[in-house]
Tab-separated table of N, CA and C in Angstrom:
chain	number	residue	atom	x	y	z
A	933	MET	N	1.220	-1.383	0.178
A	933	MET	CA	-0.024	0.081	0.338
A	933	MET	C	1.078	1.315	-0.117
A	934	ILE	N	1.847	1.205	1.005
A	934	ILE	CA	2.643	1.905	0.815
A	934	ILE	C	3.843	2.799	-0.410
A	935	ASN	N	4.081	1.898	-1.197
A	935	ASN	CA	4.750	1.392	-2.673
A	935	ASN	C	3.508	2.521	-3.073
A	936	PHE	N	2.118	1.794	-3.444
A	936	PHE	CA	1.025	2.281	-4.031
A	936	PHE	C	1.189	3.817	-4.106
A	937	LEU	N	1.104	4.276	-2.837
A	937	LEU	CA	1.095	5.936	-2.102
A	937	LEU	C	1.750	6.686	-2.916
A	938	SER	N	3.237	6.033	-2.676
A	938	SER	CA	4.292	6.690	-2.767
A	938	SER	C	4.639	6.329	-4.923
A	939	TYR	N	4.486	5.883	-5.291
A	939	TYR	CA	4.413	5.973	-6.909
A	939	TYR	C	3.170	7.060	-7.025
A	940	THR	N	2.146	7.227	-6.479
A	940	THR	CA	0.736	7.869	-7.081
A	940	THR	C	1.531	9.340	-6.479
A	941	PHE	N	2.216	9.758	-5.884
A	941	PHE	CA	2.456	11.316	-5.537
A	941	PHE	C	3.305	11.443	-6.511
A	942	ILE	N	4.516	10.319	-6.922
A	942	ILE	CA	5.208	11.139	-7.820
A	942	ILE	C	4.611	11.117	-9.281
A	943	ILE	N	3.937	10.217	-9.086
A	943	ILE	CA	3.506	10.366	-10.772
A	943	ILE	C	2.567	12.042	-10.501
A	944	ILE	N	1.425	12.394	-9.641
A	944	ILE	CA	1.314	13.281	-9.372
A	944	ILE	C	1.899	14.968	-9.852
A	945	GLY	N	3.010	14.186	-8.968
A	945	GLY	CA	4.072	15.387	-9.173
A	945	GLY	C	4.895	15.825	-10.366
A	946	ILE	N	5.029	14.291	-11.069
A	946	ILE	CA	5.438	14.831	-12.697
A	946	ILE	C	4.462	15.325	-13.034
A	947	ILE	N	3.166	15.399	-13.069
A	947	ILE	CA	1.865	15.533	-13.780
A	947	ILE	C	1.773	17.534	-13.659
A	948	PHE	N	2.022	17.972	-12.281
A	948	PHE	CA	1.996	18.962	-12.270
A	948	PHE	C	3.502	19.920	-13.180
A	949	TRP	N	4.504	18.546	-12.709
A	949	TRP	CA	5.339	19.126	-13.826
A	949	TRP	C	4.798	19.825	-15.527
A	950	PHE	N	4.162	18.712	-15.922
A	950	PHE	CA	4.011	18.645	-17.238
A	950	PHE	C	2.842	20.368	-17.491
A	951	TRP	N	2.105	20.222	-16.360
A	951	TRP	CA	1.161	21.406	-16.453
A	951	TRP	C	1.719	22.337	-16.157
A	952	GLY	N	2.582	22.709	-15.514
A	952	GLY	CA	3.099	23.847	-15.586
A	952	GLY	C	3.800	24.316	-16.907
A	953	THR	N	4.869	23.008	-17.547
A	953	THR	CA	5.297	23.508	-18.508
A	953	THR	C	3.885	23.704	-19.934
A	954	PHE	N	3.094	23.281	-19.958
A	954	PHE	CA	2.064	23.600	-20.726
A	954	PHE	C	1.376	25.194	-20.509
A	955	HIS	N	1.734	25.896	-19.673
A	955	HIS	CA	1.007	27.005	-19.188
A	955	HIS	C	2.132	28.015	-20.396
A	956	LEU	N	3.441	27.526	-20.964
A	956	LEU	CA	4.281	28.247	-21.439
A	956	LEU	C	3.515	28.717	-22.634
A	957	LEU	N	2.599	27.400	-23.152
A	957	LEU	CA	2.002	28.076	-24.401
A	957	LEU	C	1.122	28.992	-24.735
A	958	GLY	N	0.604	29.601	-23.872
A	958	GLY	CA	-0.226	30.728	-24.092
A	958	GLY	C	-0.262	31.699	-24.392
A	959	ASN	N	-1.166	32.578	-24.459
A	959	ASN	CA	-0.976	34.138	-25.067
A	959	ASN	C	-0.577	35.100	-23.949
A	960	ARG	N	-0.844	34.519	-22.649
A	960	ARG	CA	-0.667	35.567	-21.421
A	960	ARG	C	0.765	36.257	-21.607
A	961	SER	N	0.867	37.211	-20.571
A	961	SER	CA	2.427	37.865	-20.435
A	961	SER	C	3.279	36.786	-19.900
A	962	VAL	N	4.397	36.896	-19.943
A	962	VAL	CA	5.497	36.618	-19.446
A	962	VAL	C	5.943	36.274	-18.208
A	963	LEU	N	5.382	37.511	-17.225
A	963	LEU	CA	5.544	37.352	-15.791
A	963	LEU	C	3.973	35.955	-15.285
A	964	PHE	N	3.044	36.186	-16.223
A	964	PHE	CA	2.011	35.150	-16.241
A	964	PHE	C	2.272	33.662	-16.319
A	965	LYS	N	3.194	33.679	-17.265
A	965	LYS	CA	3.786	31.908	-17.752
A	965	LYS	C	4.351	31.816	-16.844
A	966	LEU	N	5.751	32.686	-15.958
A	966	LEU	CA	6.648	32.352	-15.233
A	966	LEU	C	6.168	32.243	-13.725
A	967	HIS	N	4.756	32.524	-13.825
A	967	HIS	CA	3.944	32.566	-12.345
A	967	HIS	C	3.717	30.591	-12.405
A	968	GLY	N	2.666	30.628	-13.052
A	968	GLY	CA	2.665	29.521	-13.570
A	968	GLY	C	3.394	28.235	-13.312
A	969	LEU	N	4.272	28.836	-14.265
A	969	LEU	CA	5.686	27.569	-14.338
A	969	LEU	C	6.097	27.453	-12.979
A	970	SER	N	6.084	28.280	-12.188
A	970	SER	CA	7.218	28.043	-10.742
A	970	SER	C	6.432	27.484	-9.567
A	971	VAL	N	4.969	28.116	-9.829
A	971	VAL	CA	3.923	27.715	-8.319
A	971	VAL	C	3.978	25.687	-9.046
A	972	ALA	N	3.524	25.259	-10.367
A	972	ALA	CA	3.604	24.437	-11.168
A	972	ALA	C	4.601	23.232	-10.650
A	973	ASP	N	6.127	23.753	-10.696
A	973	ASP	CA	6.856	22.992	-10.621
A	973	ASP	C	7.444	23.065	-8.683
A	974	THR	N	6.901	24.266	-8.341
A	974	THR	CA	7.510	24.052	-6.820
A	974	THR	C	6.282	23.304	-6.297
A	975	LEU	N	5.581	22.924	-6.744
A	975	LEU	CA	4.664	21.751	-5.899
A	975	LEU	C	4.878	20.484	-6.695
A	976	GLY	N	4.504	20.156	-7.660
A	976	GLY	CA	5.221	19.182	-8.247
A	976	GLY	C	6.538	18.577	-8.093
A	977	SER	N	7.520	18.993	-7.686
A	977	SER	CA	8.549	18.472	-6.767
A	977	SER	C	8.167	18.457	-5.121
A	978	MET	N	7.554	19.188	-4.592
A	978	MET	CA	7.292	18.402	-3.066
A	978	MET	C	6.661	17.231	-2.969
A	979	ILE	N	5.798	17.486	-4.091
A	979	ILE	CA	5.028	16.062	-3.973
A	979	ILE	C	5.576	14.782	-3.984
A	980	ILE	N	6.837	15.028	-4.866
A	980	ILE	CA	7.787	14.229	-5.698
A	980	ILE	C	8.629	13.550	-4.562
A	981	ILE	N	8.638	14.524	-3.650
A	981	ILE	CA	9.307	14.615	-2.378
A	981	ILE	C	9.129	13.622	-1.488
A	982	VAL	N	7.455	13.915	-1.386
A	982	VAL	CA	6.549	13.173	-0.287
A	982	VAL	C	6.521	12.050	-0.475
A	983	GLY	N	6.450	11.741	-2.072
A	983	GLY	CA	6.404	10.219	-2.177
A	983	GLY	C	7.778	9.576	-2.225
A	984	LEU	N	9.025	10.210	-1.879
A	984	LEU	CA	9.812	9.748	-1.988
A	984	LEU	C	10.461	9.660	-0.463
A	985	LEU	N	10.004	10.283	0.429
A	985	LEU	CA	9.364	10.436	1.642
A	985	LEU	C	8.764	8.914	2.480
A	986	LEU	N	7.741	8.818	1.878
A	986	LEU	CA	6.910	7.316	1.993
A	986	LEU	C	8.094	5.972	1.429
A	987	LYS	N	8.566	6.404	0.627
A	987	LYS	CA	9.576	5.287	-0.069
A	987	LYS	C	10.522	4.793	0.134
A	988	ILE	N	11.316	6.140	1.342
A	988	ILE	CA	12.881	6.123	2.017
A	988	ILE	C	12.573	7.064	3.197
A	989	PRO	N	11.440	6.490	4.188
A	989	PRO	CA	11.311	7.158	5.471
A	989	PRO	C	12.843	7.027	6.366
A	990	ASN	N	13.664	6.638	6.069
A	990	ASN	CA	15.078	6.568	6.874
A	990	ASN	C	15.855	8.208	6.182
A	991	GLU	N	15.128	8.272	5.278
A	991	GLU	CA	16.160	9.671	4.958
A	991	GLU	C	15.241	10.904	4.946
A	992	TRP	N	14.315	10.660	6.477
A	992	TRP	CA	13.436	12.321	6.234
A	992	TRP	C	13.869	13.708	6.621
A	993	PRO	N	15.115	13.581	7.510
A	993	PRO	CA	15.570	14.644	7.386
A	993	PRO	C	16.283	15.462	6.447
A	994	LEU	N	16.444	14.657	5.181
A	994	LEU	CA	17.248	15.397	4.159
A	994	LEU	C	16.257	16.086	3.631
A	995	LEU	N	14.881	15.228	3.273
A	995	LEU	CA	14.030	14.951	2.292
A	995	LEU	C	12.848	16.504	2.830
A	996	ILE	N	12.706	16.451	4.252
A	996	ILE	CA	12.225	17.824	4.986
A	996	ILE	C	13.214	18.751	4.105
A	997	LEU	N	14.477	19.021	4.537
A	997	LEU	CA	14.920	20.001	3.930
A	997	LEU	C	14.803	20.205	2.826
A	998	GLY	N	14.786	19.472	1.690
A	998	GLY	CA	14.371	19.472	0.715
A	998	GLY	C	13.262	20.551	0.631
A	999	ILE	N	12.238	19.980	0.553
A	999	ILE	CA	11.089	20.486	0.806
A	999	ILE	C	11.340	21.992	1.472
A	1000	ILE	N	11.488	22.213	2.815
A	1000	ILE	CA	11.722	23.661	2.905
A	1000	ILE	C	12.620	24.627	1.907
A	1001	SER	N	13.705	23.824	1.346
A	1001	SER	CA	14.456	24.552	0.448
A	1001	SER	C	13.943	25.339	-1.049
A	1002	LEU	N	12.952	24.125	-0.662
A	1002	LEU	CA	12.097	24.169	-2.532
A	1002	LEU	C	11.177	25.811	-2.136
A	1003	ALA	N	10.862	25.627	-0.646
A	1003	ALA	CA	9.506	26.400	-0.512
A	1003	ALA	C	10.410	27.945	-0.746
A	1004	LEU	N	11.245	27.844	0.444
A	1004	LEU	CA	11.860	28.843	0.247
A	1004	LEU	C	12.753	29.652	-1.033
A	1005	TRP	N	12.904	28.718	-1.592
A	1005	TRP	CA	13.872	29.341	-2.741
A	1005	TRP	C	12.846	29.682	-4.001
A	1006	ASN	N	11.840	29.117	-4.332
A	1006	ASN	CA	10.844	29.332	-5.295
A	1006	ASN	C	10.225	30.378	-5.174
A	1007	THR	N	10.047	30.637	-3.798
A	1007	THR	CA	9.557	32.157	-3.555
A	1007	THR	C	10.040	33.073	-3.560
A	1008	MET	N	11.173	33.219	-3.219
A	1008	MET	CA	12.593	34.387	-3.149
A	1008	MET	C	12.410	34.775	-4.786
A	1009	LEU	N	12.838	33.685	-5.609
A	1009	LEU	CA	13.164	33.827	-6.768
A	1009	LEU	C	11.714	34.828	-7.010
A	1010	GLY	N	10.526	33.679	-7.308
A	1010	GLY	CA	9.546	34.907	-7.583
A	1010	GLY	C	9.292	36.296	-7.564
A	1011	TYR	N	9.608	36.719	-6.118
A	1011	TYR	CA	9.695	37.892	-5.581
A	1011	TYR	C	10.891	38.493	-6.362
A	1012	VAL	N	11.996	38.227	-6.425
A	1012	VAL	CA	13.596	38.698	-7.124
A	1012	VAL	C	12.996	38.989	-8.564
A	1013	LEU	N	11.854	38.108	-9.595
A	1013	LEU	CA	12.179	38.042	-10.686
A	1013	LEU	C	10.825	39.325	-11.311
A	1014	ALA	N	9.835	39.128	-10.155
A	1014	ALA	CA	8.852	40.127	-10.414
A	1014	ALA	C	9.453	41.673	-9.874
A	1015	PHE	N	10.637	41.941	-8.984
A	1015	PHE	CA	10.609	43.022	-8.769
A	1015	PHE	C	11.599	43.558	-10.061
A	1016	CYS	N	12.137	42.599	-10.195
A	1016	CYS	CA	13.047	42.993	-11.399
A	1016	CYS	C	12.207	43.431	-12.758
A	1017	SER	N	11.465	42.859	-13.092
A	1017	SER	CA	10.655	43.117	-14.173
A	1017	SER	C	9.893	44.871	-13.822
A	1018	THR	N	9.694	45.081	-12.810
A	1018	THR	CA	8.624	45.912	-12.300
A	1018	THR	C	9.399	46.991	-12.624
A	1019	LYS	N	10.945	47.085	-12.133
A	1019	LYS	CA	11.961	48.286	-12.666
A	1019	LYS	C	12.144	48.590	-13.828
A	1020	GLU	N	12.251	47.497	-14.833
A	1020	GLU	CA	12.438	47.615	-15.952
A	1020	GLU	C	11.258	48.510	-16.874
A	1021	VAL	N	10.243	48.131	-16.183
A	1021	VAL	CA	8.812	48.861	-17.164
A	1021	VAL	C	9.162	50.579	-16.503
A	1022	GLU	N	9.506	50.581	-14.974
A	1022	GLU	CA	9.407	52.206	-14.571
A	1022	GLU	C	10.583	52.722	-15.576
A	1023	ASN	N	11.450	51.515	-15.615
A	1023	ASN	CA	12.562	52.540	-16.248
A	1023	ASN	C	12.672	52.883	-17.821
A	1024	GLU	N	11.422	52.530	-18.558
A	1024	GLU	CA	11.216	52.669	-20.040
A	1024	GLU	C	10.538	53.511	-20.302
């Protein structure tokens, strides 16, 4: 049962990865596309790590650290990119 649940989480995470990539094909602005991609990639990666946590529970400290790092890094990267893009618009 744990293996089934683990593989289910991993497959759902991969689906989130592809779903985020699918947003790049739309006609929206670059920031909207980037936001959709980063959110989907972050959630997909976190769900994959949860699947790995179920598969190899002995490595829980590293996997929890990975989840925390993903949440912080991708959030900060999004803020930095949004800040940089608004500065370019104001300078023009």
